[in-house]
Short mmCIF file of C-alpha atoms and ligand atoms in Angstrom, two decimals:
data_model
loop_
_atom_site.label_atom_id
_atom_site.label_comp_id
_atom_site.label_asym_id
_atom_site.label_seq_id
_atom_site.Cartn_x
_atom_site.Cartn_y
_atom_site.Cartn_z
CA MET A 1 24.91 7.82 -11.89
CA THR A 2 23.52 6.11 -14.97
CA ALA A 3 20.45 4.00 -14.47
CA GLN A 4 20.93 0.33 -15.26
CA SER A 5 18.11 -1.66 -16.76
CA ALA A 6 17.54 -5.17 -15.53
CA GLY A 7 14.85 -7.83 -15.48
CA ALA A 8 13.86 -7.35 -11.85
CA GLU A 9 15.25 -10.07 -9.62
CA GLY A 10 12.45 -11.76 -7.71
CA PHE A 11 9.84 -10.30 -10.06
CA PRO A 12 9.50 -12.65 -13.05
CA GLN A 13 7.24 -11.56 -15.84
CA VAL A 14 3.70 -12.22 -14.73
CA ARG A 15 0.36 -12.87 -16.35
CA PRO A 16 -3.21 -12.79 -15.11
CA GLY A 17 -3.87 -15.60 -12.68
CA THR A 18 -0.22 -16.07 -11.70
CA GLU A 19 1.67 -14.69 -8.71
CA PRO A 20 4.85 -12.70 -9.39
CA ASP A 21 6.96 -15.39 -7.71
CA ALA A 22 5.29 -18.19 -9.63
CA GLY A 23 7.57 -17.88 -12.62
CA ALA A 24 6.75 -16.94 -16.15
CA VAL A 25 3.77 -18.53 -17.86
CA ALA A 26 4.31 -18.81 -21.57
CA PRO A 27 1.42 -18.34 -23.98
CA GLY A 28 -0.41 -21.61 -24.33
CA GLU A 29 0.66 -22.96 -20.95
CA GLY A 30 -2.05 -21.44 -18.78
CA PRO A 31 -5.40 -23.02 -18.06
CA ASP A 32 -7.74 -22.85 -21.06
CA ALA A 33 -5.04 -21.16 -23.06
CA ALA A 34 -6.85 -21.96 -26.28
CA GLY A 35 -9.22 -19.05 -25.49
CA ALA A 36 -9.81 -16.34 -28.08
CA GLN A 37 -7.78 -13.12 -28.31
CA PRO A 38 -9.00 -10.07 -26.39
CA ASP A 39 -11.74 -8.26 -28.25
CA THR A 40 -11.44 -4.53 -27.73
CA ARG A 41 -14.48 -3.48 -29.73
CA PRO A 42 -16.75 -1.18 -27.72
CA GLY A 43 -19.32 -3.20 -25.85
CA ARG A 44 -17.45 -6.47 -26.31
CA ARG A 45 -14.50 -5.81 -24.11
CA LEU A 46 -16.25 -7.02 -20.96
CA VAL A 47 -18.48 -10.08 -20.63
CA VAL A 48 -20.38 -10.44 -17.38
CA CYS A 49 -21.98 -13.76 -16.53
CA ALA A 50 -24.87 -13.55 -14.10
CA PRO A 51 -26.58 -16.83 -13.20
CA LEU A 52 -30.23 -15.67 -13.18
CA TRP A 53 -32.12 -12.93 -15.00
CA PRO A 54 -32.77 -10.72 -11.92
CA GLU A 55 -29.02 -10.66 -11.30
CA ALA A 56 -28.33 -10.04 -15.00
CA ARG A 57 -30.87 -7.22 -15.06
CA ALA A 58 -29.29 -5.55 -12.02
CA VAL A 59 -25.80 -5.79 -13.50
CA ARG A 60 -26.98 -4.57 -16.92
CA ALA A 61 -28.58 -1.52 -15.33
CA GLY A 62 -25.23 -0.78 -13.68
CA ILE A 63 -22.84 -1.27 -16.57
CA GLY A 64 -25.02 0.19 -19.33
CA ASP A 65 -23.20 -0.10 -22.66
CA GLY A 66 -19.92 -0.99 -20.94
CA GLY A 67 -20.16 -4.70 -21.68
CA GLU A 68 -22.27 -7.71 -22.55
CA VAL A 69 -24.28 -9.31 -19.76
CA ARG A 70 -25.21 -12.97 -20.17
CA VAL A 71 -27.64 -15.03 -18.14
CA SER A 72 -25.27 -17.92 -17.64
CA GLY A 73 -27.72 -20.29 -15.97
CA TYR A 74 -28.27 -21.46 -12.43
CA GLY A 75 -25.98 -24.03 -10.85
CA PRO A 76 -23.00 -26.01 -12.07
CA GLY A 77 -24.80 -27.38 -15.15
CA GLY A 78 -25.55 -23.95 -16.58
CA ALA A 79 -22.13 -22.66 -15.59
CA ARG A 80 -20.30 -25.51 -17.34
CA LYS A 81 -22.33 -24.99 -20.51
CA GLN A 82 -21.70 -21.24 -20.51
CA ALA A 83 -17.97 -21.85 -19.87
CA GLY A 84 -17.89 -23.98 -23.03
CA ARG A 85 -19.39 -21.10 -25.04
CA LEU A 86 -17.02 -18.57 -23.49
CA ARG A 87 -14.01 -20.64 -24.57
CA ARG A 88 -15.10 -20.19 -28.17
CA ASP A 89 -15.95 -16.50 -27.86
CA ALA A 90 -13.93 -13.33 -28.26
CA PHE A 91 -13.91 -11.00 -25.27
CA GLY A 92 -11.44 -8.87 -23.31
CA ALA A 93 -12.26 -9.57 -19.69
CA LEU A 94 -14.65 -11.85 -17.84
CA ALA A 95 -16.62 -11.02 -14.72
CA VAL A 96 -18.95 -13.33 -12.85
CA ALA A 97 -21.49 -11.34 -10.86
CA GLY A 98 -24.41 -12.59 -8.85
CA THR A 99 -25.80 -13.09 -5.40
CA GLY A 100 -24.15 -15.45 -2.95
CA GLY A 101 -24.32 -16.82 0.55
CA GLY A 102 -22.20 -15.11 3.18
CA LEU A 103 -20.27 -17.51 5.39
CA THR A 104 -18.96 -15.29 8.16
CA ASP A 105 -20.81 -13.44 10.91
CA ASP A 106 -19.41 -10.05 9.93
CA LEU A 107 -21.12 -10.08 6.50
CA THR A 108 -24.56 -8.54 6.08
CA PRO A 109 -26.95 -8.71 3.11
CA GLY A 110 -25.91 -6.22 0.44
CA ASP A 111 -22.19 -6.52 1.22
CA LEU A 112 -20.00 -7.47 -1.73
CA VAL A 113 -17.41 -10.23 -1.71
CA VAL A 114 -14.76 -9.85 -4.41
CA ALA A 115 -13.09 -13.23 -4.82
CA THR A 116 -9.32 -13.52 -4.53
CA GLU A 117 -9.81 -17.06 -5.81
CA VAL A 118 -12.69 -19.38 -6.61
CA THR A 119 -12.62 -23.10 -6.07
CA ASP A 120 -14.86 -26.12 -6.28
CA GLY A 121 -12.46 -28.00 -4.02
CA THR A 122 -10.64 -29.52 -7.00
CA THR A 123 -9.80 -26.65 -9.33
CA THR A 124 -8.86 -23.19 -8.07
CA THR A 125 -8.80 -20.09 -10.24
CA ALA A 126 -6.92 -17.05 -8.92
CA CYS A 127 -8.40 -13.57 -9.38
CA PRO A 128 -5.28 -11.44 -8.80
CA SER A 129 -6.90 -8.08 -9.56
CA ALA A 130 -9.41 -8.52 -6.70
CA ALA A 131 -7.78 -5.81 -4.56
CA LEU A 132 -7.99 -3.30 -7.44
CA LEU A 133 -11.69 -3.96 -8.07
CA ALA A 134 -12.49 -4.02 -4.35
CA GLY A 135 -10.81 -0.63 -3.88
CA GLU A 136 -12.83 0.84 -6.72
CA LEU A 137 -16.07 -0.55 -5.27
CA ARG A 138 -15.26 0.85 -1.82
CA ARG A 139 -14.63 4.27 -3.31
CA ALA A 140 -18.12 3.95 -4.84
CA GLY A 141 -19.47 3.67 -1.28
CA LEU A 142 -20.07 -0.10 -1.19
CA THR A 143 -19.11 -2.41 1.66
CA VAL A 144 -16.61 -4.87 0.25
CA ARG A 145 -14.58 -7.82 1.51
CA THR A 146 -11.98 -9.75 -0.43
CA GLY A 147 -11.31 -13.45 0.05
CA PRO A 148 -11.90 -16.93 -1.34
CA VAL A 149 -15.27 -17.95 -2.74
CA VAL A 150 -16.31 -21.61 -2.83
CA SER A 151 -18.67 -23.06 -5.44
CA VAL A 152 -20.77 -26.07 -4.50
CA GLU A 153 -22.81 -28.51 -6.58
CA ARG A 154 -26.06 -28.04 -4.62
CA LEU A 155 -27.51 -25.54 -2.15
CA ALA A 156 -25.03 -25.48 0.71
CA GLY A 157 -26.47 -26.12 4.15
CA GLY A 158 -24.90 -26.90 7.50
CA ARG A 159 -21.99 -29.22 6.85
CA ALA A 160 -20.99 -27.95 3.39
CA ARG A 161 -20.97 -24.38 4.71
CA ALA A 162 -18.94 -25.38 7.75
CA ARG A 163 -16.33 -26.99 5.47
CA ALA A 164 -16.16 -23.84 3.33
CA VAL A 165 -15.70 -21.66 6.45
CA ASP A 166 -12.94 -23.95 7.68
CA ALA A 167 -11.24 -23.50 4.30
CA GLY A 168 -11.25 -19.72 4.88
CA ALA A 169 -13.96 -18.90 2.33
CA LEU A 170 -16.11 -15.78 2.71
CA ALA A 171 -18.95 -16.70 0.39
CA VAL A 172 -20.49 -19.64 -1.36
CA ASP A 173 -22.19 -19.91 -4.75
CA MET A 174 -23.02 -22.55 -7.34
CA GLU A 175 -21.38 -21.24 -10.52
CA SER A 176 -18.16 -19.18 -10.22
CA ALA A 177 -15.62 -22.01 -10.01
CA TRP A 178 -16.83 -23.42 -13.32
CA LEU A 179 -17.16 -20.09 -15.14
CA ALA A 180 -13.95 -18.33 -14.07
CA PRO A 181 -11.45 -20.74 -15.74
CA ALA A 182 -13.03 -19.87 -19.10
CA ALA A 183 -11.23 -16.50 -18.93
CA GLY A 184 -7.98 -18.34 -19.69
CA GLU A 185 -5.22 -15.75 -19.56
CA ARG A 186 -7.61 -12.82 -19.71
CA PRO A 187 -8.55 -10.78 -16.63
CA VAL A 188 -11.21 -12.40 -14.49
CA ALA A 189 -13.24 -11.05 -11.58
CA VAL A 190 -15.86 -12.66 -9.39
CA VAL A 191 -18.24 -10.45 -7.42
CA ARG A 192 -20.88 -11.92 -5.15
CA ALA A 193 -23.47 -9.71 -3.47
CA ILE A 194 -24.45 -11.29 -0.19
CA SER A 195 -28.14 -12.22 0.01
CA ASP A 196 -28.12 -14.54 3.02
CA THR A 197 -25.86 -14.93 6.02
CA PRO A 198 -25.52 -17.30 8.98
CA GLN A 199 -27.94 -15.04 10.94
CA ARG A 200 -30.34 -14.60 7.99
CA PRO A 201 -30.34 -18.00 6.26
CA LEU A 202 -31.78 -18.58 2.82
CA ARG A 203 -35.14 -19.94 3.96
CA SER A 204 -35.75 -17.31 6.66
CA PRO A 205 -38.36 -14.53 6.36
CA ALA A 206 -35.49 -12.03 5.99
CA ALA A 207 -34.21 -13.75 2.85
CA LEU A 208 -36.33 -11.71 0.41
CA ALA A 209 -35.13 -8.39 1.82
CA GLY A 210 -31.56 -9.71 1.72
CA GLY A 211 -31.96 -10.68 -1.92
CA LEU A 212 -33.25 -7.21 -2.85
CA ARG A 213 -30.34 -5.54 -1.07
CA ALA A 214 -27.94 -7.83 -2.90
CA LEU A 215 -29.47 -6.89 -6.27
CA ARG A 216 -29.14 -3.17 -5.43
CA SER A 217 -25.44 -3.69 -4.65
CA LEU A 218 -24.93 -5.59 -7.92
CA ARG A 219 -26.40 -2.69 -9.83
CA ALA A 220 -24.22 -0.20 -7.93
CA ALA A 221 -21.15 -2.32 -8.75
CA GLY A 222 -21.65 -1.89 -12.51
CA PRO A 223 -19.64 1.30 -13.12
CA ALA A 224 -16.67 -0.11 -11.19
CA LEU A 225 -16.78 -3.26 -13.33
CA ASN A 226 -16.65 -1.05 -16.42
CA ARG A 227 -13.57 0.76 -15.08
CA TRP A 228 -11.96 -2.57 -14.18
CA ALA A 229 -12.42 -3.85 -17.73
CA ALA A 230 -11.24 -0.55 -19.24
CA ALA A 231 -8.02 -0.80 -17.20
CA ALA A 232 -7.23 -4.27 -18.59
CA GLY A 233 -4.22 -4.55 -20.84
CA GLN A 234 -0.59 -5.51 -21.23
CA ARG A 235 1.87 -3.32 -19.27
CA ARG A 236 5.47 -2.78 -18.32
CA VAL A 237 6.37 -2.07 -14.69
CA LEU A 238 9.57 -0.12 -14.13
CA LEU A 239 10.85 -0.67 -10.62
CA ALA A 240 12.90 2.13 -9.08
CA GLY A 241 16.02 0.82 -7.35
CA PRO A 242 16.63 1.43 -4.52
CA ARG A 243 13.16 1.48 -2.99
CA SER A 244 11.44 0.35 0.20
CA PHE A 245 13.07 -0.24 3.63
CA CYS A 246 16.17 1.75 4.63
CA ALA A 247 18.66 0.79 7.33
CA GLY A 248 17.02 3.03 9.96
CA VAL A 249 13.58 1.50 9.41
CA GLU A 250 14.93 -2.07 9.43
CA ARG A 251 16.72 -1.36 12.70
CA ALA A 252 13.63 0.18 14.33
CA ILE A 253 11.40 -2.75 13.36
CA GLU A 254 14.02 -5.25 14.51
CA ILE A 255 14.21 -3.55 17.90
CA VAL A 256 10.47 -4.04 18.49
CA GLU A 257 10.63 -7.62 17.17
CA LYS A 258 13.55 -8.47 19.48
CA LEU A 259 11.71 -7.00 22.48
CA LEU A 260 8.59 -9.01 21.61
CA GLU A 261 10.79 -12.10 21.44
CA GLN A 262 12.80 -11.37 24.59
CA GLN A 263 10.15 -9.89 26.89
CA GLY A 264 6.92 -11.03 25.28
CA PRO A 265 3.94 -8.74 24.65
CA PRO A 266 2.92 -6.07 25.33
CA VAL A 267 5.78 -3.92 24.05
CA TYR A 268 4.91 -0.21 24.28
CA VAL A 269 6.06 2.08 21.49
CA ARG A 270 5.71 5.88 21.63
CA LYS A 271 4.17 6.97 18.30
CA GLN A 272 4.27 4.75 15.19
CA ILE A 273 7.62 2.97 15.13
CA VAL A 274 7.87 3.98 11.45
CA HIS A 275 5.23 5.73 9.37
CA ASN A 276 3.61 2.76 7.63
CA THR A 277 0.20 1.22 8.25
CA HIS A 278 1.30 -2.31 7.26
CA VAL A 279 4.31 -2.31 9.59
CA VAL A 280 2.26 -0.92 12.47
CA ALA A 281 -0.64 -3.36 11.92
CA ASP A 282 1.75 -6.32 11.71
CA LEU A 283 3.56 -5.40 14.92
CA GLU A 284 0.23 -4.72 16.66
CA ARG A 285 -0.92 -8.21 15.73
CA ARG A 286 2.23 -9.55 17.36
CA GLY A 287 1.73 -7.63 20.61
CA ALA A 288 3.17 -4.13 20.16
CA VAL A 289 1.06 -1.33 21.66
CA PHE A 290 1.46 2.07 20.02
CA VAL A 291 0.73 5.06 22.23
CA ASP A 292 0.68 8.76 21.48
CA GLU A 293 2.11 9.90 24.78
CA LEU A 294 4.02 8.38 27.67
CA GLY A 295 1.01 8.92 29.97
CA GLU A 296 -0.58 5.89 28.27
CA VAL A 297 2.31 3.60 29.29
CA PRO A 298 1.84 1.79 32.63
CA ASP A 299 4.29 2.64 35.43
CA GLY A 300 7.49 0.64 35.34
CA ALA A 301 6.92 -0.64 31.79
CA CYS A 302 9.43 -0.52 28.96
CA VAL A 303 8.79 1.90 26.10
CA VAL A 304 10.44 2.17 22.68
CA PHE A 305 11.11 5.58 21.12
CA SER A 306 10.29 5.54 17.41
CA ALA A 307 12.72 5.92 14.48
CA HIS A 308 11.84 9.62 14.21
CA GLY A 309 13.44 10.51 17.53
CA VAL A 310 12.20 12.35 20.63
CA SER A 311 13.05 15.60 22.39
CA PRO A 312 15.04 15.66 25.65
CA ALA A 313 11.79 16.63 27.42
CA VAL A 314 10.25 13.25 26.47
CA ARG A 315 13.34 11.39 27.72
CA ALA A 316 13.20 13.34 30.99
CA ASP A 317 9.49 12.54 31.36
CA ALA A 318 10.22 8.81 30.90
CA GLY A 319 12.96 9.08 33.57
CA ARG A 320 10.57 10.77 36.01
CA ARG A 321 7.98 8.03 35.40
CA GLY A 322 10.56 5.29 36.05
CA LEU A 323 10.00 3.81 32.60
CA SER A 324 12.78 1.83 31.03
CA THR A 325 13.40 2.98 27.47
CA VAL A 326 14.85 1.54 24.30
CA ASP A 327 15.78 4.12 21.68
CA ALA A 328 14.96 3.18 18.07
CA THR A 329 15.81 6.68 16.80
CA CYS A 330 17.60 6.35 13.48
CA PRO A 331 21.29 7.17 13.97
CA LEU A 332 21.01 9.66 11.10
CA VAL A 333 18.27 11.53 12.97
CA SER A 334 20.39 11.42 16.15
CA LYS A 335 23.21 13.03 14.15
CA VAL A 336 20.96 16.04 13.43
CA HIS A 337 20.09 16.26 17.15
CA VAL A 338 23.81 16.37 18.00
CA GLU A 339 24.37 19.16 15.46
CA ALA A 340 21.44 21.15 16.90
CA ARG A 341 22.90 20.92 20.41
CA ARG A 342 26.37 21.86 19.19
CA PHE A 343 25.28 24.92 17.20
CA ALA A 344 22.99 26.10 20.01
CA ALA A 345 25.80 25.72 22.57
CA GLU A 346 28.03 27.86 20.34
CA GLY A 347 25.43 30.66 20.39
CA TYR A 348 23.94 30.21 16.93
CA LEU A 349 20.32 30.65 15.94
CA VAL A 350 19.62 27.25 14.36
CA ALA A 351 17.17 27.32 11.45
CA LEU A 352 15.69 23.84 10.96
CA ILE A 353 14.46 23.32 7.40
CA GLY A 354 11.53 20.91 7.70
CA HIS A 355 7.79 20.38 7.88
CA ALA A 356 5.77 21.62 10.85
CA GLY A 357 4.14 18.90 12.92
CA HIS A 358 6.38 16.04 11.78
CA GLU A 359 7.59 13.98 14.75
CA GLU A 360 11.21 14.20 13.66
CA VAL A 361 11.00 18.01 13.50
CA GLU A 362 9.34 18.20 16.93
CA GLY A 363 12.07 16.01 18.40
CA THR A 364 14.91 18.02 16.85
CA LEU A 365 13.42 21.42 17.78
CA GLY A 366 13.11 20.12 21.33
CA GLU A 367 16.91 19.87 21.60
CA ALA A 368 17.25 23.66 21.98
CA PRO A 369 13.80 25.27 21.73
CA GLU A 370 15.05 28.73 22.69
CA ALA A 371 17.78 28.72 20.02
CA MET A 372 15.94 27.10 17.12
CA ALA A 373 13.40 28.20 14.49
CA LEU A 374 11.53 26.10 11.95
CA VAL A 375 11.73 27.34 8.35
CA GLU A 376 9.57 25.62 5.77
CA THR A 377 9.89 28.09 2.88
CA ALA A 378 12.01 30.95 1.55
CA GLU A 379 9.32 33.30 2.96
CA ASP A 380 9.98 31.91 6.44
CA VAL A 381 13.67 32.76 5.93
CA ALA A 382 12.74 36.38 5.21
CA ARG A 383 10.84 36.50 8.51
CA LEU A 384 13.80 35.28 10.63
CA ARG A 385 15.08 37.84 13.18
CA PRO A 386 18.30 36.39 14.62
CA PRO A 387 19.86 38.28 17.54
CA ASP A 388 23.18 38.23 15.63
CA PRO A 389 22.89 37.82 11.80
CA ALA A 390 26.50 36.63 11.76
CA LYS A 391 25.57 33.65 13.96
CA VAL A 392 23.01 31.68 11.97
CA ALA A 393 23.30 27.96 11.26
CA TYR A 394 20.90 25.62 9.49
CA LEU A 395 19.97 21.96 9.63
CA MET A 396 17.48 19.84 7.71
CA GLN A 397 14.84 17.19 8.37
CA THR A 398 16.29 13.93 7.03
CA THR A 399 13.43 13.12 4.64
CA LEU A 400 13.00 16.32 2.62
CA ALA A 401 12.98 16.65 -1.14
CA VAL A 402 16.61 17.42 -1.95
CA ASP A 403 15.84 20.15 -4.51
CA GLU A 404 13.22 21.91 -2.36
CA ALA A 405 15.38 21.90 0.76
CA GLU A 406 18.27 23.31 -1.26
CA GLU A 407 16.03 26.19 -2.36
CA VAL A 408 15.36 27.16 1.28
CA ALA A 409 19.04 26.65 2.19
CA GLY A 410 19.97 28.94 -0.73
CA ALA A 411 17.63 31.63 0.60
CA LEU A 412 19.30 31.31 4.02
CA ARG A 413 22.79 31.64 2.57
CA GLU A 414 21.73 34.62 0.52
CA ARG A 415 20.26 36.48 3.50
CA PHE A 416 22.96 35.34 5.97
CA PRO A 417 26.17 34.85 3.94
CA ALA A 418 28.03 33.60 7.05
CA ALA A 419 25.39 30.91 7.73
CA ARG A 420 26.91 27.62 8.94
CA ALA A 421 25.75 24.47 7.17
CA PRO A 422 25.57 20.98 8.71
CA GLY A 423 28.89 19.09 8.73
CA SER A 424 27.53 16.56 6.26
CA ASP A 425 24.19 16.28 4.43
CA ASP A 426 21.25 16.00 6.81
CA ILE A 427 18.95 14.62 4.12
CA CYS A 428 19.83 10.98 4.51
CA TYR A 429 21.29 8.59 1.96
CA ALA A 430 18.03 6.61 1.72
CA THR A 431 15.93 9.68 0.95
CA THR A 432 18.44 10.94 -1.62
CA ASN A 433 18.83 7.56 -3.33
CA ARG A 434 15.08 6.89 -3.56
CA GLN A 435 14.44 10.33 -5.03
CA GLN A 436 17.18 9.83 -7.63
CA ALA A 437 15.75 6.41 -8.55
CA VAL A 438 12.14 7.57 -8.84
CA ARG A 439 13.28 10.46 -11.04
CA ALA A 440 14.93 7.92 -13.37
CA VAL A 441 11.76 5.80 -13.75
CA ALA A 442 9.45 8.83 -13.98
CA ALA A 443 11.27 9.89 -17.14
CA GLU A 444 10.16 6.64 -18.83
CA SER A 445 6.73 6.14 -17.26
CA ASP A 446 3.16 7.15 -18.13
CA LEU A 447 2.25 6.86 -14.45
CA VAL A 448 4.27 6.53 -11.24
CA LEU A 449 2.97 4.73 -8.15
CA VAL A 450 4.73 5.11 -4.82
CA ALA A 451 3.98 2.61 -2.07
CA GLY A 452 3.84 4.34 1.28
CA SER A 453 1.50 5.73 3.91
CA ALA A 454 0.10 9.26 3.85
CA ASN A 455 2.04 10.30 6.98
CA SER A 456 5.37 9.07 5.57
CA SER A 457 7.34 12.20 4.71
CA ASN A 458 9.88 10.48 2.47
CA SER A 459 7.12 8.64 0.55
CA VAL A 460 5.20 11.87 -0.08
CA ARG A 461 8.45 13.48 -1.28
CA LEU A 462 8.90 10.62 -3.78
CA VAL A 463 5.49 11.37 -5.28
CA GLU A 464 6.36 15.07 -5.54
CA THR A 465 9.75 14.25 -7.08
CA ALA A 466 8.11 12.07 -9.76
CA GLN A 467 5.54 14.78 -10.45
CA ARG A 468 8.27 17.40 -10.83
CA ALA A 469 9.94 15.02 -13.30
CA GLY A 470 6.77 15.24 -15.40
CA ALA A 471 4.89 12.02 -14.60
CA PRO A 472 1.44 11.74 -13.01
CA ALA A 473 2.23 10.16 -9.65
CA HIS A 474 0.21 8.85 -6.70
CA LEU A 475 0.87 7.61 -3.19
CA ILE A 476 -0.75 4.26 -2.41
CA ASP A 477 -0.73 2.20 0.75
CA GLY A 478 -1.37 -0.91 -1.33
CA PRO A 479 -3.09 -2.13 -4.52
CA ALA A 480 -6.58 -1.24 -3.23
CA ASP A 481 -5.66 2.46 -3.40
CA ILE A 482 -4.98 2.34 -7.15
CA GLU A 483 -7.83 4.13 -8.91
CA LEU A 484 -8.53 2.14 -12.05
CA GLY A 485 -9.05 5.34 -14.04
CA TRP A 486 -5.34 6.12 -13.53
CA LEU A 487 -4.45 3.00 -15.54
CA ALA A 488 -6.58 3.65 -18.62
CA GLY A 489 -4.24 4.06 -21.60
CA VAL A 490 -1.14 3.56 -19.42
CA SER A 491 1.43 1.14 -20.81
CA THR A 492 4.40 1.83 -18.49
CA VAL A 493 3.95 2.12 -14.73
CA GLY A 494 6.90 3.36 -12.67
CA LEU A 495 6.88 1.82 -9.20
CA SER A 496 8.77 2.88 -6.09
CA ALA A 497 8.28 2.54 -2.34
CA GLY A 498 9.13 4.88 0.51
CA ALA A 499 11.78 3.95 3.06
CA SER A 500 9.13 2.78 5.52
CA ALA A 501 7.09 0.67 3.05
CA PRO A 502 7.64 -3.12 3.22
CA PRO A 503 9.06 -4.78 0.08
CA ALA A 504 6.13 -7.24 0.13
CA VAL A 505 3.72 -4.42 -0.75
CA VAL A 506 5.62 -3.86 -4.00
CA GLY A 507 5.07 -7.55 -4.84
CA GLU A 508 1.36 -7.22 -4.05
CA ILE A 509 1.04 -4.23 -6.37
CA ILE A 510 2.74 -6.06 -9.23
CA ALA A 511 0.57 -9.14 -8.67
CA ALA A 512 -2.58 -7.01 -8.76
CA LEU A 513 -1.50 -5.24 -11.97
CA ALA A 514 -0.78 -8.66 -13.48
CA GLY A 515 -4.43 -9.49 -12.85
CA LEU A 516 -5.29 -6.92 -15.52
CA GLY A 517 -3.04 -8.37 -18.21
CA PRO A 518 0.52 -9.58 -18.84
CA VAL A 519 3.13 -7.54 -16.98
CA GLU A 520 6.78 -7.24 -17.90
CA VAL A 521 8.87 -6.14 -14.92
CA ASN A 522 12.14 -4.24 -15.36
CA GLU A 523 14.25 -2.46 -12.80
CA ARG A 524 16.19 0.80 -13.08
CA VAL A 525 18.95 0.71 -10.49
CA THR A 526 20.58 4.10 -9.92
CA THR A 527 22.69 2.95 -6.98
CA THR A 528 22.95 0.10 -4.51
CA GLU A 529 22.91 0.32 -0.71
CA SER A 530 24.76 -1.72 1.89
CA ILE A 531 24.35 0.41 5.03
CA ARG A 532 23.36 -1.38 8.26
CA PHE A 533 23.02 0.13 11.72
CA SER A 534 23.86 -1.83 14.85
CA LEU A 535 21.15 -2.54 17.41
CA PRO A 536 21.11 -0.80 20.82
CA LYS A 537 22.70 -2.80 23.64
CA GLU A 538 19.33 -3.47 25.32
CA VAL A 539 18.27 -5.85 22.54
CA ARG A 540 21.58 -7.20 21.28
CA SER A 541 21.87 -10.97 21.58
CA PRO A 542 24.45 -11.94 24.19
S1 LIG B 601 14.75 7.54 5.97
FE1 LIG B 601 16.87 8.06 6.50
S2 LIG B 601 16.76 9.10 8.47
FE2 LIG B 601 14.79 8.07 8.15
S3 LIG B 601 15.05 6.08 9.15
FE3 LIG B 601 15.65 5.80 7.00
S4 LIG B 601 17.88 6.11 6.99
FE4 LIG B 601 17.10 6.96 8.91
#
């Protein structure tokens, strides 16, 4: 099918400081739009404003020749003056880096807070690339939190701090909110190294040690700031369509949500309901309890079987324990189970093409353990010793790479010409469609990013598919996993998401990239999907 190009619905073109759903911001409309054009000359690309000279010295030691470090002056007065100068200057990206007061009990001196936004209570400046910079700093071994930073007019004590905490801020300073708007439409970052905390207040004996630790962290942050500035630039994002949730994943999540609604927490789920950290964390927050084995489920409780399916032995165990069960196995996985039982009953050796250790494979093999063999490669096929070479059948894990699985199936057919194939494709429609779509964007992209968790088979296969199509490709759980070095010199980023990755993560990735420069979003749609699976009777509304 030919790929169609479209301005991506729901993803307007985005610029630094705007969210992808905030609509396009035309040149000249943004705050301080009169700012100078980006200056890409070496050493001028990045300007870092540090309020006091010890902070400036620490940052300078960290960034070396990567940018210009200015002592911007202490407090709102100095910050406002420096902002005026910045508006007249040419630079590529602006960072504000200094020490700051931590507002929450979980911060300790030396931790870094990367601002998602800075505010003085009147004007708020968004810092959309915060997750990217924070990820880079964490990979450098620093302890980093992301969240709002509040700037105050004078040293913030009791009541001012309490107000900032109530507003959800992580740190307080006296400059950022007045400096950051001077970036205009250029990338802006605010990094505050925590020097004092609620337990170690500014005027305590521990304050000096806290300040020194903060300065060490500022210095250590320098190389990451350089990489952040080097990654700045205008880009195109090519969205692969379809991407993200499939019908089986939507059904599995809905089953847990309905049970939470109908029975209230806790709702026990055997294994991760789908292989995605965001989905699991969200359901956990709402009262789902994920267990590895049924032994962890209290007697008489209800347990959900995940989308990947379970073996008959697990079902029997649940029956023996008197647990009530709700089956969220994807109907397309259940179809493979049925085929396994059928072939085994007819006396075939059933070769299952799949990956060892995956829950779906364990569940399917459990249907007829004595009559089934896992084959991962053509070499495994050569090692097969069926009792009757004329009675060999094969099945596939639903989330394999289509081309790789076909290679193993070809080896099976070659060695056992009478081999029976599944009645219809085992690799599911969602896997096939997402691979076809990522192949289409990989052909046009300098870099492909796939949203998905490391244990998601179909997401990992999307990365491999893009790589086989010739593009550098990486799996990321979210924007914080994007290594800024990947983006240097990249003008087109292909973006897909595995069948278990929430659509919202795609939006977060685009928003973060837009924090590095204007982003034009297009979509390549290779096919559309309308499949829905009905819910099991246990959770259907009456
Ligand atoms: S990826 Fe395919 S088999 Fe897996 S849950 Fe989605 S539709 Fe079902």
